[in-house]
PDB file of C-alpha atoms in Angstrom:
ATOM      1  CA  MET A 187    -251.588 -23.521-116.846  1.00 49.00           C
ATOM      2  CA  LEU A 188    -251.584 -25.888-119.851  1.00 64.00           C
ATOM      3  CA  LEU A 189    -254.649 -27.847-118.650  1.00 63.00           C
ATOM      4  CA  SER A 190    -256.768 -24.773-118.780  1.00 69.00           C
ATOM      5  CA  LYS A 191    -255.928 -24.291-122.486  1.00 74.00           C
ATOM      6  CA  LEU A 192    -256.881 -27.847-123.527  1.00 74.00           C
ATOM      7  CA  THR A 193    -260.016 -28.178-125.619  1.00 82.00           C
ATOM      8  CA  ARG A 194    -262.335 -31.099-126.132  1.00 86.00           C
ATOM      9  CA  LEU A 195    -260.364 -32.031-129.227  1.00 85.00           C
ATOM     10  CA  ASP A 196    -257.195 -32.218-127.160  1.00 81.00           C
ATOM     11  CA  TRP A 197    -258.896 -34.511-124.663  1.00 83.00           C
ATOM     12  CA  LEU A 198    -260.227 -36.668-127.502  1.00 87.00           C
ATOM     13  CA  LEU A 199    -256.775 -36.989-129.068  1.00 84.00           C
ATOM     14  CA  ALA A 200    -255.284 -37.767-125.670  1.00 83.00           C
ATOM     15  CA  THR A 201    -257.852 -40.488-125.109  1.00 87.00           C
ATOM     16  CA  LEU A 202    -257.088 -41.971-128.578  1.00 87.00           C
ATOM     17  CA  LEU A 203    -253.407 -41.939-127.762  1.00 85.00           C
ATOM     18  CA  MET A 204    -253.986 -43.632-124.440  1.00 86.00           C
ATOM     19  CA  ALA A 205    -256.001 -46.349-126.201  1.00 87.00           C
ATOM     20  CA  VAL A 206    -253.515 -47.141-128.978  1.00 86.00           C
ATOM     21  CA  PHE A 207    -251.349 -49.645-127.049  1.00 84.00           C
ATOM     22  CA  PRO A 208    -254.111 -51.295-125.009  1.00 86.00           C
ATOM     23  CA  VAL A 209    -256.119 -51.986-128.166  1.00 87.00           C
ATOM     24  CA  TYR A 210    -253.023 -53.273-129.965  1.00 86.00           C
ATOM     25  CA  SER A 211    -252.214 -55.526-126.937  1.00 82.00           C
ATOM     26  CA  TRP A 212    -255.757 -56.804-126.740  1.00 83.00           C
ATOM     27  CA  MET A 213    -255.705 -57.707-130.424  1.00 87.00           C
ATOM     28  CA  HIS A 214    -252.282 -59.400-130.405  1.00 83.00           C
ATOM     29  CA  GLY A 215    -252.195 -60.940-126.911  1.00 76.00           C
ATOM     30  CA  GLN A 216    -249.495 -61.208-124.337  1.00 70.00           C
ATOM     31  CA  ASP A 217    -245.900 -60.636-125.506  1.00 70.00           C
ATOM     32  CA  ILE A 218    -243.347 -63.285-124.549  1.00 71.00           C
ATOM     33  CA  ASN A 219    -240.012 -62.432-126.078  1.00 76.00           C
ATOM     34  CA  TYR A 220    -236.356 -63.199-125.520  1.00 78.00           C
ATOM     35  CA  ASP A 221    -235.756 -60.227-123.256  1.00 77.00           C
ATOM     36  CA  ALA A 222    -238.741 -60.942-120.991  1.00 75.00           C
ATOM     37  CA  ARG A 223    -237.958 -64.617-120.632  1.00 73.00           C
ATOM     38  CA  ASN A 224    -234.197 -64.576-120.403  1.00 75.00           C
ATOM     39  CA  TYR A 225    -233.319 -61.682-118.192  1.00 78.00           C
ATOM     40  CA  HIS A 226    -236.204 -59.409-117.077  1.00 78.00           C
ATOM     41  CA  LEU A 227    -238.269 -62.151-115.582  1.00 80.00           C
ATOM     42  CA  TYR A 228    -235.367 -64.283-114.494  1.00 82.00           C
ATOM     43  CA  ALA A 229    -233.429 -61.498-112.785  1.00 83.00           C
ATOM     44  CA  ALA A 230    -236.398 -60.259-110.781  1.00 84.00           C
ATOM     45  CA  LEU A 231    -237.576 -63.694-109.676  1.00 83.00           C
ATOM     46  CA  ALA A 232    -234.053 -64.901-108.837  1.00 84.00           C
ATOM     47  CA  PHE A 233    -233.543 -61.727-106.805  1.00 85.00           C
ATOM     48  CA  LEU A 234    -236.765 -62.383-104.852  1.00 84.00           C
ATOM     49  CA  ALA A 235    -235.836 -66.072-104.260  1.00 84.00           C
ATOM     50  CA  GLY A 236    -232.325 -65.065-103.113  1.00 84.00           C
ATOM     51  CA  ASP A 237    -230.705 -67.034-105.998  1.00 81.00           C
ATOM     52  CA  TYR A 238    -229.447 -64.074-107.954  1.00 76.00           C
ATOM     53  CA  GLY A 239    -225.784 -65.008-107.731  1.00 74.00           C
ATOM     54  CA  ALA A 240    -226.269 -68.780-108.049  1.00 78.00           C
ATOM     55  CA  ASP A 241    -226.176 -69.029-111.853  1.00 78.00           C
ATOM     56  CA  LEU A 242    -223.392 -67.891-114.132  1.00 75.00           C
ATOM     57  CA  LEU A 243    -224.681 -65.238-116.627  1.00 78.00           C
ATOM     58  CA  PRO A 244    -228.105 -66.806-117.273  1.00 79.00           C
ATOM     59  CA  GLY A 245    -229.258 -63.765-119.221  1.00 76.00           C
ATOM     60  CA  GLY A 246    -225.989 -62.959-120.911  1.00 79.00           C
ATOM     61  CA  THR A 247    -224.449 -59.583-120.220  1.00 81.00           C
ATOM     62  CA  GLN A 248    -227.880 -58.258-119.294  1.00 81.00           C
ATOM     63  CA  THR A 249    -227.595 -60.320-116.083  1.00 78.00           C
ATOM     64  CA  PHE A 250    -225.649 -57.354-114.678  1.00 82.00           C
ATOM     65  CA  LEU A 251    -228.629 -54.985-115.064  1.00 83.00           C
ATOM     66  CA  ASN A 252    -230.331 -53.971-111.806  1.00 87.00           C
ATOM     67  CA  PRO A 253    -233.150 -56.503-111.129  1.00 86.00           C
ATOM     68  CA  LEU A 254    -235.188 -53.997-109.100  1.00 89.00           C
ATOM     69  CA  ALA A 255    -236.405 -52.314-112.304  1.00 87.00           C
ATOM     70  CA  SER A 256    -238.002 -55.550-113.407  1.00 85.00           C
ATOM     71  CA  LEU A 257    -239.768 -56.352-110.114  1.00 88.00           C
ATOM     72  CA  PRO A 258    -243.189 -54.841-110.963  1.00 86.00           C
ATOM     73  CA  ALA A 259    -243.227 -56.678-114.283  1.00 81.00           C
ATOM     74  CA  ALA A 260    -242.158 -59.941-112.652  1.00 82.00           C
ATOM     75  CA  TRP A 261    -244.870 -59.597-109.938  1.00 83.00           C
ATOM     76  CA  MET A 262    -247.576 -58.992-112.543  1.00 81.00           C
ATOM     77  CA  LEU A 263    -246.421 -61.741-114.855  1.00 77.00           C
ATOM     78  CA  ALA A 264    -246.025 -64.214-112.009  1.00 76.00           C
ATOM     79  CA  GLY A 265    -249.553 -63.386-110.839  1.00 77.00           C
ATOM     80  CA  SER A 266    -250.976 -63.705-114.323  1.00 76.00           C
ATOM     81  CA  HIS A 267    -251.967 -67.279-113.592  1.00 77.00           C
ATOM     82  CA  VAL A 268    -254.382 -65.888-111.062  1.00 79.00           C
ATOM     83  CA  VAL A 269    -255.826 -62.908-112.983  1.00 77.00           C
ATOM     84  CA  GLY A 270    -255.118 -64.111-116.480  1.00 78.00           C
ATOM     85  CA  PRO A 271    -252.551 -62.826-118.937  1.00 78.00           C
ATOM     86  CA  LEU A 272    -254.713 -60.039-120.323  1.00 81.00           C
ATOM     87  CA  LEU A 273    -254.760 -57.813-117.225  1.00 82.00           C
ATOM     88  CA  PRO A 274    -250.935 -57.426-116.904  1.00 82.00           C
ATOM     89  CA  THR A 275    -250.639 -56.999-120.641  1.00 81.00           C
ATOM     90  CA  LEU A 276    -253.251 -54.252-120.649  1.00 83.00           C
ATOM     91  CA  LEU A 277    -251.666 -52.488-117.642  1.00 85.00           C
ATOM     92  CA  PHE A 278    -248.240 -52.453-119.278  1.00 84.00           C
ATOM     93  CA  SER A 279    -249.720 -51.197-122.538  1.00 85.00           C
ATOM     94  CA  LEU A 280    -251.623 -48.505-120.732  1.00 87.00           C
ATOM     95  CA  LEU A 281    -248.295 -47.332-119.310  1.00 86.00           C
ATOM     96  CA  GLN A 282    -246.994 -47.041-122.846  1.00 85.00           C
ATOM     97  CA  GLY A 283    -250.153 -45.024-123.724  1.00 86.00           C
ATOM     98  CA  VAL A 284    -249.200 -42.578-120.933  1.00 88.00           C
ATOM     99  CA  ALA A 285    -245.836 -42.114-122.646  1.00 89.00           C
ATOM    100  CA  LEU A 286    -247.650 -41.187-125.861  1.00 88.00           C
ATOM    101  CA  LEU A 287    -249.761 -38.727-123.917  1.00 87.00           C
ATOM    102  CA  VAL A 288    -246.559 -37.079-122.535  1.00 88.00           C
ATOM    103  CA  ILE A 289    -245.167 -36.819-126.053  1.00 90.00           C
ATOM    104  CA  TYR A 290    -248.438 -35.223-127.208  1.00 88.00           C
ATOM    105  CA  VAL A 291    -248.324 -32.576-124.391  1.00 87.00           C
ATOM    106  CA  ILE A 292    -244.622 -31.869-125.176  1.00 90.00           C
ATOM    107  CA  GLY A 293    -245.581 -31.476-128.824  1.00 89.00           C
ATOM    108  CA  LEU A 294    -248.294 -29.015-127.907  1.00 87.00           C
ATOM    109  CA  LEU A 295    -245.742 -26.943-126.037  1.00 88.00           C
ATOM    110  CA  LEU A 296    -243.088 -27.163-128.766  1.00 91.00           C
ATOM    111  CA  PHE A 297    -245.303 -26.729-131.891  1.00 89.00           C
ATOM    112  CA  ALA A 298    -247.318 -23.749-130.602  1.00 84.00           C
ATOM    113  CA  HIS A 299    -250.506 -25.788-129.998  1.00 78.00           C
ATOM    114  CA  ASP A 300    -250.490 -27.403-133.475  1.00 86.00           C
ATOM    115  CA  ARG A 301    -252.668 -30.433-132.597  1.00 87.00           C
ATOM    116  CA  LEU A 302    -252.100 -32.379-135.776  1.00 88.00           C
ATOM    117  CA  LEU A 303    -248.339 -32.165-135.697  1.00 91.00           C
ATOM    118  CA  SER A 304    -248.317 -33.012-131.954  1.00 89.00           C
ATOM    119  CA  PHE A 305    -250.609 -35.983-132.537  1.00 88.00           C
ATOM    120  CA  LEU A 306    -248.450 -37.268-135.384  1.00 89.00           C
ATOM    121  CA  ALA A 307    -245.314 -36.812-133.267  1.00 89.00           C
ATOM    122  CA  ALA A 308    -246.848 -38.851-130.505  1.00 88.00           C
ATOM    123  CA  LEU A 309    -247.956 -41.640-132.878  1.00 85.00           C
ATOM    124  CA  LEU A 310    -244.524 -41.853-134.524  1.00 86.00           C
ATOM    125  CA  GLY A 311    -242.842 -41.812-131.154  1.00 74.00           C
TER     126      GLY A 311
END
């Protein structure tokens, strides 16, 4: 129903939104931060190795988060030595671009097809 009402401008804006995070990631490189190193990556890899209960709170209180949610990220980051760090980074950023696209479509529904307001809502998150 909504797809039939989308114009070329809508598709262009959607493509721009999908490209925001991949372009940003390509320009700034792979992100290695405290969260990724200390509990997302650790929890998933320790779970896969069967050592999840061996250490005492290695990631602080975040150790108690479910490690299954971090498995796809851990697999891609662990395999980045084979495919290079850029591919996993671009895949994760493309997923963030999909979130912007969803916000844009919700904005179109809420703001009575006001494209500019929906686009700005998606960019501002």
